[in-house]
PDB file of C-alpha atoms (C1' of nucleotides) in Angstrom:
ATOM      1  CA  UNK S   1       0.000   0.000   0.000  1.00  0.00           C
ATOM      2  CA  UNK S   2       2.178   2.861   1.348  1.00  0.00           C
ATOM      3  CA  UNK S   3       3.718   4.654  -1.835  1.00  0.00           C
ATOM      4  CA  UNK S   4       5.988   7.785  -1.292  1.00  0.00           C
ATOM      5  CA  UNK S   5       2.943   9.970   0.266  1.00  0.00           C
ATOM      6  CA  UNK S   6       1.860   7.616   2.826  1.00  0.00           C
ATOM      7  CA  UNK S   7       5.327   6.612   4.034  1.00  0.00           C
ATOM      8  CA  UNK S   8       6.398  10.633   3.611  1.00  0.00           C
ATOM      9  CA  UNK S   9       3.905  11.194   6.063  1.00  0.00           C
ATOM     10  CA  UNK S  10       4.294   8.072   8.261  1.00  0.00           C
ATOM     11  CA  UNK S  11       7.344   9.479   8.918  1.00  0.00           C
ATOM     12  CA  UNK S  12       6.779  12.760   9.629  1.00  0.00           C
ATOM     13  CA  UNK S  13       4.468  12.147  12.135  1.00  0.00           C
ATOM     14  CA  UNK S  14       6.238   9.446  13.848  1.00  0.00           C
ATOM     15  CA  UNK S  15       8.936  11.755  14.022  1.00  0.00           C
ATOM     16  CA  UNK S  16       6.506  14.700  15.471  1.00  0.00           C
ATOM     17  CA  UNK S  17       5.811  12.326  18.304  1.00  0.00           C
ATOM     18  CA  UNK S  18       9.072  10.268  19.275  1.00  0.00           C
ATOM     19  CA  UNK S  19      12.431  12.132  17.962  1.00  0.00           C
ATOM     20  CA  UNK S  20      14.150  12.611  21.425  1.00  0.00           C
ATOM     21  CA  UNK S  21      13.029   9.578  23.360  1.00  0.00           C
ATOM     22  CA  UNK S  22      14.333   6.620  23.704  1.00  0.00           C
ATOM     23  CA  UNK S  23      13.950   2.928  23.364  1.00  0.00           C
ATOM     24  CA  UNK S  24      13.360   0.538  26.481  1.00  0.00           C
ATOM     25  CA  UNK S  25      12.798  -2.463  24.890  1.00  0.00           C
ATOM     26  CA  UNK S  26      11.827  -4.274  22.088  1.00  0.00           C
ATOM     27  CA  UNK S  27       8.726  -5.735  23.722  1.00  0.00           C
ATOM     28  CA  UNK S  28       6.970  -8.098  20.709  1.00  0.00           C
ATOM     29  CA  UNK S  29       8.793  -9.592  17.983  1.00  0.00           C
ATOM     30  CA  UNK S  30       5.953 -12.364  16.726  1.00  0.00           C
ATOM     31  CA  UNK S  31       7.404 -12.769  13.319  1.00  0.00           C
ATOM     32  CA  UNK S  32      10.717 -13.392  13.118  1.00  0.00           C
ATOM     33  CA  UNK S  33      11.309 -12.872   9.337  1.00  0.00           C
ATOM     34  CA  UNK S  34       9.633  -9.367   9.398  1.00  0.00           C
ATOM     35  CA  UNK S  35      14.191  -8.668  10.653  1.00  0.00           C
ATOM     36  CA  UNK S  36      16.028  -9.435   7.528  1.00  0.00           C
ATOM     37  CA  UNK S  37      19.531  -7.970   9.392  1.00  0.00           C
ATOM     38  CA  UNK S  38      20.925  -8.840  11.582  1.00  0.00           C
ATOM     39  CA  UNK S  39      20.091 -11.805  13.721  1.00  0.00           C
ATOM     40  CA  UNK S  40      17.136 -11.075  15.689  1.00  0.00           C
ATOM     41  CA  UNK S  41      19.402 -11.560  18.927  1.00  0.00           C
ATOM     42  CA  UNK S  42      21.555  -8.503  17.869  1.00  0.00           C
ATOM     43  CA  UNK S  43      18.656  -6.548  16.365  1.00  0.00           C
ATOM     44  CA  UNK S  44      17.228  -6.740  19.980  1.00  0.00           C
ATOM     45  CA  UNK S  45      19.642  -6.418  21.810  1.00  0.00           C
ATOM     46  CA  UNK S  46      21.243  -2.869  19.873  1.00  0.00           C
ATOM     47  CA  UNK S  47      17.835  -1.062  19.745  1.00  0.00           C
ATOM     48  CA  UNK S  48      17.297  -1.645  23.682  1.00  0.00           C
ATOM     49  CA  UNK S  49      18.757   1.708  24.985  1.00  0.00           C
ATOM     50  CA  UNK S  50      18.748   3.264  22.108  1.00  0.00           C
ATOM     51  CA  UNK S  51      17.775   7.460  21.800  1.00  0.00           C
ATOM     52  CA  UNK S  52      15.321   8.252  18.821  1.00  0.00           C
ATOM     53  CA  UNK S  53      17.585  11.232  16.872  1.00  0.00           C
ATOM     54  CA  UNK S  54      15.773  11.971  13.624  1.00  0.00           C
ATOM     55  CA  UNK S  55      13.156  10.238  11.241  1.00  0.00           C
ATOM     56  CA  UNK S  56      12.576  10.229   7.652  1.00  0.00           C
ATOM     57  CA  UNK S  57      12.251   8.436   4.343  1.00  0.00           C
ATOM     58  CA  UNK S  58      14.171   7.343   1.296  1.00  0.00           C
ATOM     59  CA  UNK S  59      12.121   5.714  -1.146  1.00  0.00           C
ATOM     60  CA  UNK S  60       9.562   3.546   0.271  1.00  0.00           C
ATOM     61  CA  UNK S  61      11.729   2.992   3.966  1.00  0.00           C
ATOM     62  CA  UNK S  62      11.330   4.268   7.047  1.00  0.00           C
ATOM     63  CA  UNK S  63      15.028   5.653   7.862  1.00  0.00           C
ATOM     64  CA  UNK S  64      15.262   6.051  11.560  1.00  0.00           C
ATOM     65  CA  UNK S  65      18.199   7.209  12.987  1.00  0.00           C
ATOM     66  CA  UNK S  66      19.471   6.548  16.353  1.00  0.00           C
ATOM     67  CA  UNK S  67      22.448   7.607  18.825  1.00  0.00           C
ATOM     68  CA  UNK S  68      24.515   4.568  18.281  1.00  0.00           C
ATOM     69  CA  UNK S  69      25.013   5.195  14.741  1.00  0.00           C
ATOM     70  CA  UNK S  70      23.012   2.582  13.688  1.00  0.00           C
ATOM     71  CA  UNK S  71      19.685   2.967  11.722  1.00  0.00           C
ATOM     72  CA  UNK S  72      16.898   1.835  12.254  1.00  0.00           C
ATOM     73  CA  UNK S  73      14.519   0.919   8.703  1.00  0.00           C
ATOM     74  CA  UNK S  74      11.607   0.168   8.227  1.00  0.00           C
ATOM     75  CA  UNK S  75       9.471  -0.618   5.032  1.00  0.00           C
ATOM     76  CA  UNK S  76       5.400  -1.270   5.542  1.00  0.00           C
ATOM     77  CA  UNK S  77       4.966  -2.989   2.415  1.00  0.00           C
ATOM     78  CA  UNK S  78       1.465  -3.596   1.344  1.00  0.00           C
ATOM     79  CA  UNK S  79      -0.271  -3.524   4.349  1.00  0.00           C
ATOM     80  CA  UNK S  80       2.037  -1.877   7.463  1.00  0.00           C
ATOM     81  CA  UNK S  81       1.311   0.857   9.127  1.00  0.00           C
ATOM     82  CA  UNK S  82       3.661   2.730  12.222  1.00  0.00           C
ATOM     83  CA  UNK S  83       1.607   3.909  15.350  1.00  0.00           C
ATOM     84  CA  UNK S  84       2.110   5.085  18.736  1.00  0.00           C
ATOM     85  CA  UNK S  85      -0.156   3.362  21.178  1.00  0.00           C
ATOM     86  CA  UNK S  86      -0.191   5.360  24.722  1.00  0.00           C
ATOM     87  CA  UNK S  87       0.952   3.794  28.221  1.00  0.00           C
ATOM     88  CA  UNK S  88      -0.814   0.444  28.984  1.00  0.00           C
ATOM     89  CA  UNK S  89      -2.373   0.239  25.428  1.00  0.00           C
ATOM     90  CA  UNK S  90      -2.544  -3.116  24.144  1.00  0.00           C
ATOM     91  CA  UNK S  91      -0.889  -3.376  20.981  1.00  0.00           C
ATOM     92  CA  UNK S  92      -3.616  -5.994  18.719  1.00  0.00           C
ATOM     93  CA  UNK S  93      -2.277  -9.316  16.919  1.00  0.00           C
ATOM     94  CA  UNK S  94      -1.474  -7.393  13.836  1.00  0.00           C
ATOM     95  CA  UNK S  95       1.446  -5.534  15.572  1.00  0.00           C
ATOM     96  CA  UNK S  96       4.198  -7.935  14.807  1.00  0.00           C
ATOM     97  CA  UNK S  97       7.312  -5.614  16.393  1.00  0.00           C
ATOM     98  CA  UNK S  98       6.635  -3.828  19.450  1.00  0.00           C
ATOM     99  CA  UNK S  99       9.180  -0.781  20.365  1.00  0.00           C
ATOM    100  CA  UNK S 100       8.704  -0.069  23.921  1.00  0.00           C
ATOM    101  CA  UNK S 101       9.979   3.686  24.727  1.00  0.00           C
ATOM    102  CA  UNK S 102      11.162   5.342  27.718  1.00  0.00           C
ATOM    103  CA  UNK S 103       7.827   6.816  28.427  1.00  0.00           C
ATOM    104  CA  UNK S 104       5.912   3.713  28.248  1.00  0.00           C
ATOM    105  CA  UNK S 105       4.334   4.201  24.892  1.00  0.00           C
ATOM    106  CA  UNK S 106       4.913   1.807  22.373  1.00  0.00           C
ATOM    107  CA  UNK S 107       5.556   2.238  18.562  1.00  0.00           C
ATOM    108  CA  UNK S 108       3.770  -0.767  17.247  1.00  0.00           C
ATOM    109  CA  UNK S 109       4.520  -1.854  13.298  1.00  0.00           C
ATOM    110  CA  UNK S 110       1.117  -3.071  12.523  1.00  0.00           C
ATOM    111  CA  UNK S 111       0.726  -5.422   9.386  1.00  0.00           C
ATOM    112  CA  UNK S 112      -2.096  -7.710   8.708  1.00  0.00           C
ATOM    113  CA  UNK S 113       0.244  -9.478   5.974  1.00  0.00           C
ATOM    114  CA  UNK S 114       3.406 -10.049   7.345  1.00  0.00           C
ATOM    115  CA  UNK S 115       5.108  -8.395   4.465  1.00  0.00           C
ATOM    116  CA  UNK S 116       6.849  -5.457   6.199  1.00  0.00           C
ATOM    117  CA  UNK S 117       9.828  -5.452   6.705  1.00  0.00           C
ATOM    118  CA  UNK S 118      13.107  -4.310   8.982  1.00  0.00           C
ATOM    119  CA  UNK S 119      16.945  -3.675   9.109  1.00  0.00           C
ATOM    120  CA  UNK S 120      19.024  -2.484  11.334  1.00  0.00           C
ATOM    121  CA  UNK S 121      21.952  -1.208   9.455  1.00  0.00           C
ATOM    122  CA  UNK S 122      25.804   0.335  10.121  1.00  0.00           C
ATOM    123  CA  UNK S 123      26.463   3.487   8.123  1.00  0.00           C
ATOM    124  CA  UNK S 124      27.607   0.569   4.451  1.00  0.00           C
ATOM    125  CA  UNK S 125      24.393  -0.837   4.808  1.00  0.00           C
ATOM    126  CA  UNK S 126      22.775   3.146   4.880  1.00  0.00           C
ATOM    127  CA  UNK S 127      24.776   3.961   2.101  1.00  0.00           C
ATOM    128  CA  UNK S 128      24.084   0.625  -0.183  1.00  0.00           C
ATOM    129  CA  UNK S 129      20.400   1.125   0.672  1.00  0.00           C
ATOM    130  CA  UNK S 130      20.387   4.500  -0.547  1.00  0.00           C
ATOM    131  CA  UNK S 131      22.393   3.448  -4.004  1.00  0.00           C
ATOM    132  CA  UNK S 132      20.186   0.337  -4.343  1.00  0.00           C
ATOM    133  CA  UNK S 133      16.989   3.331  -5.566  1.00  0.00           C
ATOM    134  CA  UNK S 134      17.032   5.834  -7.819  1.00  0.00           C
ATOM    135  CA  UNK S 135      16.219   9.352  -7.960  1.00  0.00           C
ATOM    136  CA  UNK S 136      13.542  11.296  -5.137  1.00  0.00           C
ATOM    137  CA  UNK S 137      10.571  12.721  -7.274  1.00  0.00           C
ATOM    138  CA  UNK S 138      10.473  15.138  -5.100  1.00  0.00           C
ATOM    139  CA  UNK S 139      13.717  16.064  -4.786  1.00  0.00           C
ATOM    140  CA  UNK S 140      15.664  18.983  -6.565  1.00  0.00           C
ATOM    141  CA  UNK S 141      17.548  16.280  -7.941  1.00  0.00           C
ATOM    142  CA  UNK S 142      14.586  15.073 -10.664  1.00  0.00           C
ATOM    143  CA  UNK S 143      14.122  17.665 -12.829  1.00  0.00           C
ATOM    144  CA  UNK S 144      12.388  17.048 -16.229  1.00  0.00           C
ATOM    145  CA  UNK S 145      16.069  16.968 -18.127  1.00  0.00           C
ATOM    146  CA  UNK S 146      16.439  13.792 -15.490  1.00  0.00           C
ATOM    147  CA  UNK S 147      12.919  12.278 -16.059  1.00  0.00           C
ATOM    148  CA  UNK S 148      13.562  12.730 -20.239  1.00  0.00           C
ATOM    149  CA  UNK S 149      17.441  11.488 -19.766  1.00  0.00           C
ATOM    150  CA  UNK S 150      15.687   8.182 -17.641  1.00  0.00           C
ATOM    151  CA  UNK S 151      12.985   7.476 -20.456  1.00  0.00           C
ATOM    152  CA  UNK S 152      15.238   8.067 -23.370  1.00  0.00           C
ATOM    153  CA  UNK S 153      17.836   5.224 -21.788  1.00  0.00           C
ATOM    154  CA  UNK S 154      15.442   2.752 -20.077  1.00  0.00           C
ATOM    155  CA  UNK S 155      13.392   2.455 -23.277  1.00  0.00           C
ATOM    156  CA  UNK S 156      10.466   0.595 -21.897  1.00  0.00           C
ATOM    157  CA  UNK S 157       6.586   0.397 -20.766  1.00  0.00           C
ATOM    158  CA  UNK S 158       6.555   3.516 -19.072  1.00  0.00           C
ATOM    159  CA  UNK S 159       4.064   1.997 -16.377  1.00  0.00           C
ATOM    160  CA  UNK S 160       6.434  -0.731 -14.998  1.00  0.00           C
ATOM    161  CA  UNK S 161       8.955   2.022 -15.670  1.00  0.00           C
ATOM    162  CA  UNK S 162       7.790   4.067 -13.183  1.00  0.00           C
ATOM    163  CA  UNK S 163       7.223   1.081 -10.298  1.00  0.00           C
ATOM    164  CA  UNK S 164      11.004   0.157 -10.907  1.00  0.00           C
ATOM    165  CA  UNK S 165      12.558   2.065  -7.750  1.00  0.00           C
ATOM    166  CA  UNK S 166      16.327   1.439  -8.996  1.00  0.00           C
ATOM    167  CA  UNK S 167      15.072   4.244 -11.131  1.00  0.00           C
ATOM    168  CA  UNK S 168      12.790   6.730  -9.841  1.00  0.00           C
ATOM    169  CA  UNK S 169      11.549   6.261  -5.980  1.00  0.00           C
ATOM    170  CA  UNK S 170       8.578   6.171  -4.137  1.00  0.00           C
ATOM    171  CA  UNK S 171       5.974   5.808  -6.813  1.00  0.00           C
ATOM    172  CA  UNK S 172       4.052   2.443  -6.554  1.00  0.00           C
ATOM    173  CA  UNK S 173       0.514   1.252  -8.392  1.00  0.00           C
ATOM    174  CA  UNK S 174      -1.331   3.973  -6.882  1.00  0.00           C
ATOM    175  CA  UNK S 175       0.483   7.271  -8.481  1.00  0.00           C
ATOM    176  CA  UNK S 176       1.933   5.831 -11.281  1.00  0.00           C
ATOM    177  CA  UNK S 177      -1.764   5.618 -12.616  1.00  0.00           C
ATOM    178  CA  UNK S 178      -2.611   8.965 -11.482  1.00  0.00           C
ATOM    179  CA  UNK S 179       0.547  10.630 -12.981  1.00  0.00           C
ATOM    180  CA  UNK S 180       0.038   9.003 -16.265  1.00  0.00           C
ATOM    181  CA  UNK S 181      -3.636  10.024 -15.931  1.00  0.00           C
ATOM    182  CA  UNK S 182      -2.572  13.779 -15.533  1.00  0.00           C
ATOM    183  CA  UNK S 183       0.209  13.667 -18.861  1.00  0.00           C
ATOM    184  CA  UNK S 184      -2.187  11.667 -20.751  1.00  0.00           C
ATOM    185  CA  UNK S 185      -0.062   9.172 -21.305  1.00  0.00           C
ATOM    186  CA  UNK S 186      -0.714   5.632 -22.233  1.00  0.00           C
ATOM    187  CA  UNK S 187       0.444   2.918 -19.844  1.00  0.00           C
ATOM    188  CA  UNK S 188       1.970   0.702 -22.466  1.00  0.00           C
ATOM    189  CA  UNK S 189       4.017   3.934 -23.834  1.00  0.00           C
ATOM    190  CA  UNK S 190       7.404   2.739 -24.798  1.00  0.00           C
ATOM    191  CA  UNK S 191       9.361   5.619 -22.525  1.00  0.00           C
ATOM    192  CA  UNK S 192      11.819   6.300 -25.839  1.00  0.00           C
ATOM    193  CA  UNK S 193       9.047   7.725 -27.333  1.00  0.00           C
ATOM    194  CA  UNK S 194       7.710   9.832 -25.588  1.00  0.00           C
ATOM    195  CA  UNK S 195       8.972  13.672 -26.217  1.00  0.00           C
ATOM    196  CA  UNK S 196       9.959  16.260 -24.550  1.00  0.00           C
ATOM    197  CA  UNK S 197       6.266  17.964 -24.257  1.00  0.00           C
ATOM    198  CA  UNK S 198       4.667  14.584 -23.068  1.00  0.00           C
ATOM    199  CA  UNK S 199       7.724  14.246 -20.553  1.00  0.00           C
ATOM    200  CA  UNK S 200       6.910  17.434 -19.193  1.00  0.00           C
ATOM    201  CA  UNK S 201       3.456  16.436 -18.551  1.00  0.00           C
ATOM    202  CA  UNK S 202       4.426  13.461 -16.876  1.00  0.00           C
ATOM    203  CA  UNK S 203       7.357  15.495 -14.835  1.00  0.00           C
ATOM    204  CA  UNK S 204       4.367  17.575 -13.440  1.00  0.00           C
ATOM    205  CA  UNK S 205       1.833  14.887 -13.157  1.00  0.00           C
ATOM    206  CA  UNK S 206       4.347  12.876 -10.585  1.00  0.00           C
ATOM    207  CA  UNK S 207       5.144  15.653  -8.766  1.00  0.00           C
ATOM    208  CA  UNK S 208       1.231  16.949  -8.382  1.00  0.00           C
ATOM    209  CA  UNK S 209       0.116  13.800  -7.705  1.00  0.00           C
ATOM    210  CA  UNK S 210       3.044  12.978  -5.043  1.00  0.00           C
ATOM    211  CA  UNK S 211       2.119  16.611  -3.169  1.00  0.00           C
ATOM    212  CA  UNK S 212      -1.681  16.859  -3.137  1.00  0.00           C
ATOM    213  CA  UNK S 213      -1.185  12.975  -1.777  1.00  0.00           C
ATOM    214  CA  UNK S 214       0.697  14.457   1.269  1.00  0.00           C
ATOM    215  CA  UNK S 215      -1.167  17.478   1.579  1.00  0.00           C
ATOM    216  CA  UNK S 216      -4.109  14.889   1.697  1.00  0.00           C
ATOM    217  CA  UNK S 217      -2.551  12.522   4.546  1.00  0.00           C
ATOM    218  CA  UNK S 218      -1.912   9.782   1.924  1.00  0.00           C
ATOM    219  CA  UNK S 219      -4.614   7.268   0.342  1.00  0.00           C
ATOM    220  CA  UNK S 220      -6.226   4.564   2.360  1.00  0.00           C
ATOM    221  CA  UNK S 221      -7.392   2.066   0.718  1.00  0.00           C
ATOM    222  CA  UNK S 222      -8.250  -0.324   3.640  1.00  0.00           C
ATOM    223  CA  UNK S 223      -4.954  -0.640   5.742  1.00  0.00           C
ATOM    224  CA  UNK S 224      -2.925   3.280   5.790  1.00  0.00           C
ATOM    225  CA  UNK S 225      -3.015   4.554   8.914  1.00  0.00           C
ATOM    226  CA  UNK S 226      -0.626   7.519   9.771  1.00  0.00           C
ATOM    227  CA  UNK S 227       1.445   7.297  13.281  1.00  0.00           C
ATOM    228  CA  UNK S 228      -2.016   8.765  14.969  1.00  0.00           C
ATOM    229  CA  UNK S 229      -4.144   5.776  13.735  1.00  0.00           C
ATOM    230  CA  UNK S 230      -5.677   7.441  11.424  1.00  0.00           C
ATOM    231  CA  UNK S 231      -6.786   6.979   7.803  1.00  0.00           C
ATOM    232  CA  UNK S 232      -5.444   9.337   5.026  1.00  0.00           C
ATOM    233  CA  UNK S 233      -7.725  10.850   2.777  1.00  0.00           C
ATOM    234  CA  UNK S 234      -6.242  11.143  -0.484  1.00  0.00           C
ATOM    235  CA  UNK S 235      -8.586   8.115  -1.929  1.00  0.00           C
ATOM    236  CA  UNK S 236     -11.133  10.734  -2.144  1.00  0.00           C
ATOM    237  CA  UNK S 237      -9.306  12.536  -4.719  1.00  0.00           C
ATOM    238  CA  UNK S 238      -8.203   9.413  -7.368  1.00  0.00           C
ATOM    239  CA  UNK S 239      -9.347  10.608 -10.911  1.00  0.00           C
ATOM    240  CA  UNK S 240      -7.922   6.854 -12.313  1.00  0.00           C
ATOM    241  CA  UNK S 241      -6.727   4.801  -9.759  1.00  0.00           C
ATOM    242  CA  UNK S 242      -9.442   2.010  -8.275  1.00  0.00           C
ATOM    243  CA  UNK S 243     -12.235   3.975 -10.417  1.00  0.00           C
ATOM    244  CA  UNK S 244     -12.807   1.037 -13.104  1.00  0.00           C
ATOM    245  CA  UNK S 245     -16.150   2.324 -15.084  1.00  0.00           C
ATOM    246  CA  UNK S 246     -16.774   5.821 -13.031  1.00  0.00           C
ATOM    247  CA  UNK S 247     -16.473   9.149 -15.755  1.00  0.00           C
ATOM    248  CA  UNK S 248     -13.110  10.367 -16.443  1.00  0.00           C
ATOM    249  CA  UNK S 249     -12.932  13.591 -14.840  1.00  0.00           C
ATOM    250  CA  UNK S 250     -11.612  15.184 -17.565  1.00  0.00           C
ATOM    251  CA  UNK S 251     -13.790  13.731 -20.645  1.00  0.00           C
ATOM    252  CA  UNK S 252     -16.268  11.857 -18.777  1.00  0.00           C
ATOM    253  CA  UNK S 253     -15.702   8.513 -20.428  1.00  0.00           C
ATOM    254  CA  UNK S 254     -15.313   5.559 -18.497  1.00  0.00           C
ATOM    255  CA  UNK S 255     -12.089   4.812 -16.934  1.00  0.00           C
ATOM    256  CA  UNK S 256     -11.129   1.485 -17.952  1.00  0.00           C
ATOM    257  CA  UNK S 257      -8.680  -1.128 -16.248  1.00  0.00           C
ATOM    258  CA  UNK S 258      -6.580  -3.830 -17.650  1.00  0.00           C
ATOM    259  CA  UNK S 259      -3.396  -5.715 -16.388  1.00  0.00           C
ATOM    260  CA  UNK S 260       0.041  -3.928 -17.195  1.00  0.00           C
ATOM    261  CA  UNK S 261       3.575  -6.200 -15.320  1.00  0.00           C
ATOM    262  CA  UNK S 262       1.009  -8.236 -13.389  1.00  0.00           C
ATOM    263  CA  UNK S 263      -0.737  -4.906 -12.033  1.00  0.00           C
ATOM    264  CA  UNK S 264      -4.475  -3.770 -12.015  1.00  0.00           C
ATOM    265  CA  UNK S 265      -4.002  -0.531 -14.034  1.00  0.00           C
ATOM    266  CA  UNK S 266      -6.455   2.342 -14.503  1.00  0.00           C
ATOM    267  CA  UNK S 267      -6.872   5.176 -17.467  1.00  0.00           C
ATOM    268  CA  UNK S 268      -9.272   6.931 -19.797  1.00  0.00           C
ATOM    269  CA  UNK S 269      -9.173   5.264 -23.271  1.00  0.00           C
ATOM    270  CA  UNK S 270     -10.484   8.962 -24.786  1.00  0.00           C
ATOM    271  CA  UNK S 271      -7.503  11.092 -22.811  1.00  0.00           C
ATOM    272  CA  UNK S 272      -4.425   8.761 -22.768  1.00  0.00           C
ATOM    273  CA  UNK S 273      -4.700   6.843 -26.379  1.00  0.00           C
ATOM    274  CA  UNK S 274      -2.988   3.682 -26.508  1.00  0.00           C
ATOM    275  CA  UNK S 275       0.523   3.668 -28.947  1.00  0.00           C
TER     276      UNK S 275
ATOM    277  C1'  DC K   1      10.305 -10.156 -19.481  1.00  0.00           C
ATOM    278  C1'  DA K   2       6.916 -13.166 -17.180  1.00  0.00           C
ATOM    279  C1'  DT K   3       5.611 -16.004 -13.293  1.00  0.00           C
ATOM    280  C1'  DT K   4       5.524 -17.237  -8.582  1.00  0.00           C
ATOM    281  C1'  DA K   5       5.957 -16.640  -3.825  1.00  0.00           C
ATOM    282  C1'  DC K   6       5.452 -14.286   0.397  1.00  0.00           C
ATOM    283  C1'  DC K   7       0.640 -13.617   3.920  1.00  0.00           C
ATOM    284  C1'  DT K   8      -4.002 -12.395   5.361  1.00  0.00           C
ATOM    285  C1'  DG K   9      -8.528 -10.187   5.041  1.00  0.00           C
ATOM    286  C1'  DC K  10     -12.215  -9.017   2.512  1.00  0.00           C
ATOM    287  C1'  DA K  11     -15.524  -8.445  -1.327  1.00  0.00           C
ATOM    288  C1'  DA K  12     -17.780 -10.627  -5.003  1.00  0.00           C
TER     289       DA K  12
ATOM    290  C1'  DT X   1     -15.024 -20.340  -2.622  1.00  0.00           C
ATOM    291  C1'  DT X   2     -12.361 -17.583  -5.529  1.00  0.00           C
ATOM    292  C1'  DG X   3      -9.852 -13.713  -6.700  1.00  0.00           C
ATOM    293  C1'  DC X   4      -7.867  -9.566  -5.576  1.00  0.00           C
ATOM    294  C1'  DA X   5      -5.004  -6.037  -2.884  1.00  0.00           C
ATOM    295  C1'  DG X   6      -0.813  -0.282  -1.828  1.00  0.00           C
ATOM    296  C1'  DG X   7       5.320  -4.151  -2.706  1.00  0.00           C
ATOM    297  C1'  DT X   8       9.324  -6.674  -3.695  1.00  0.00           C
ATOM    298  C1'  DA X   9      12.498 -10.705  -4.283  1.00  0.00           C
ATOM    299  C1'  DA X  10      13.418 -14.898  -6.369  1.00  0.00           C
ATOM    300  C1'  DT X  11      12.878 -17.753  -9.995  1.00  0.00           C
ATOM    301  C1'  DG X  12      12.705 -19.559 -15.373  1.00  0.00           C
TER     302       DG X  12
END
DNA sequence: CATTACCTGCAA
DNA sequence: TTGCAGGTAATG
């Protein structure tokens, strides 16, 4: 679920509400794999004590930093969410890995499917994270001579293009349909061809669907929840994405959805015409 | 590049 | 009961 939006403001708000404490304990650990590194003995044992310095985000991860200069990341997957529960607050059978601060409150990773996932990483592992994903969309690093270098080499479907994150990162199912939606651009575009007016369409149609999704708290489809508990609204404002049959906002002909790299896919057949 | 697997809940 | 879901890694 979480694309660049949600996780954007995951973070954020996690980061309103625990930057400066510090960790007890790590209270709940139910599913071992959720720790790819390292061995859940040493992942324990290295948060306990730990002081929360600064949270954010690179691509879809959690990046939280801590005073031994290890990090702590985090990715939700398709169905985690990050929330603080209050002293005493039982944490339900979905929260997998229980962080026990200071304070008594608990940051609970919550994930119905077991996908999420968590490192604990030395300042390599940081660094080969951040080199293993490509550029931030919303970043002063992508400008549209980037996006129009990236389409002209990777000469490919421009939808799977745009879930690859060794290339650009952050955009998943959700806002790849919606920035295609905005450029008018076809799905099943080969990126090569598409030229420098089209690219600038698309440039703006990541970038304004990316913002109005944070501006919006992110899209909740059934599982988002921000650090508060609560749902985002952003779902509210898809023109494309999960809106099989409804009007195209634009033309007002139905949106249609077929299967593009194994993913539902959403567009208007009148505004983005197929190659 | 396509297919499958990882998990579970939920809607059809 | 079946198929589908915001993501990604591991296979042919």
């Amino acid at each position: 679920m979480p694309e660049l939006p949600e996780v954007q403001h995951a973070a954020d708000g996690l980061g309103a509400q625990v930057v400066g404490s510090r960790i007890a304990a790590v209270t709940r650990l139910d599913y071992e794999p959720m720790v790819e590194t390292p061995p859940v003995s040493d992942f324990c044992t290295a948060l306990a004590g730990r002081e929360i310095r600064a949270i954010g985000r690179r691509a879809k991860w959690i990046v939280i930093t801590l005073d031994s200069g290890l990090t702590l990341t985090l990715h939700l997957r398709m169905s985690g969410s990050l929330i603080v529960h209050g002293p005493g607050e039982q944490p339900d059978k979905y929260a997998h890995l229980v962080l026990l601060l200071d304070d008594e409150r608990q940051i609970c990773f919550h994930d119905p499917r077991k996908f999420g996932r968590a490192r604990l990483l030395d300042a390599a592992g940081l660094a080969a994270l951040d080199q293993a994903h490509g550029v931030e969309p919303l970043s002063a690093a992508f400008t549209l001579d980037v996006l129009i270098a990236i389409l002209r080499r990777q000469n490919r479907m421009i939808k799977p293009l745009l879930l690859d994150q060794t290339i650009i990162a952050g955009i998943g199912n959700i806002y790849a349909d919606e920035s295609l939606w905005r450029a008018c651009i076809h799905p099943l575009r080969r990126s090569g061809r598409i030229g420098r007016p089209d690219a600038a369409a698309l440039f703006d149609g990541i970038q304004v669907s990316l913002r109005e999704a944070l501006l919006n708290g992110g899209s909740t489809l059934r599982d988002y929840r921000n650090s508060y508990g609560r749902s985002g609204s952003n779902q509210e404002h898809f023109n494309v994405y999960d809106r099989a049959g409804c009007p195209c906002p634009r033309c007002g002909t139905p949106v249609q959805r077929i299967v593009v790299a194994q993913r539902g896919t959403h567009y208007c057949p009148q505004c983005q015409p197929p190659p």
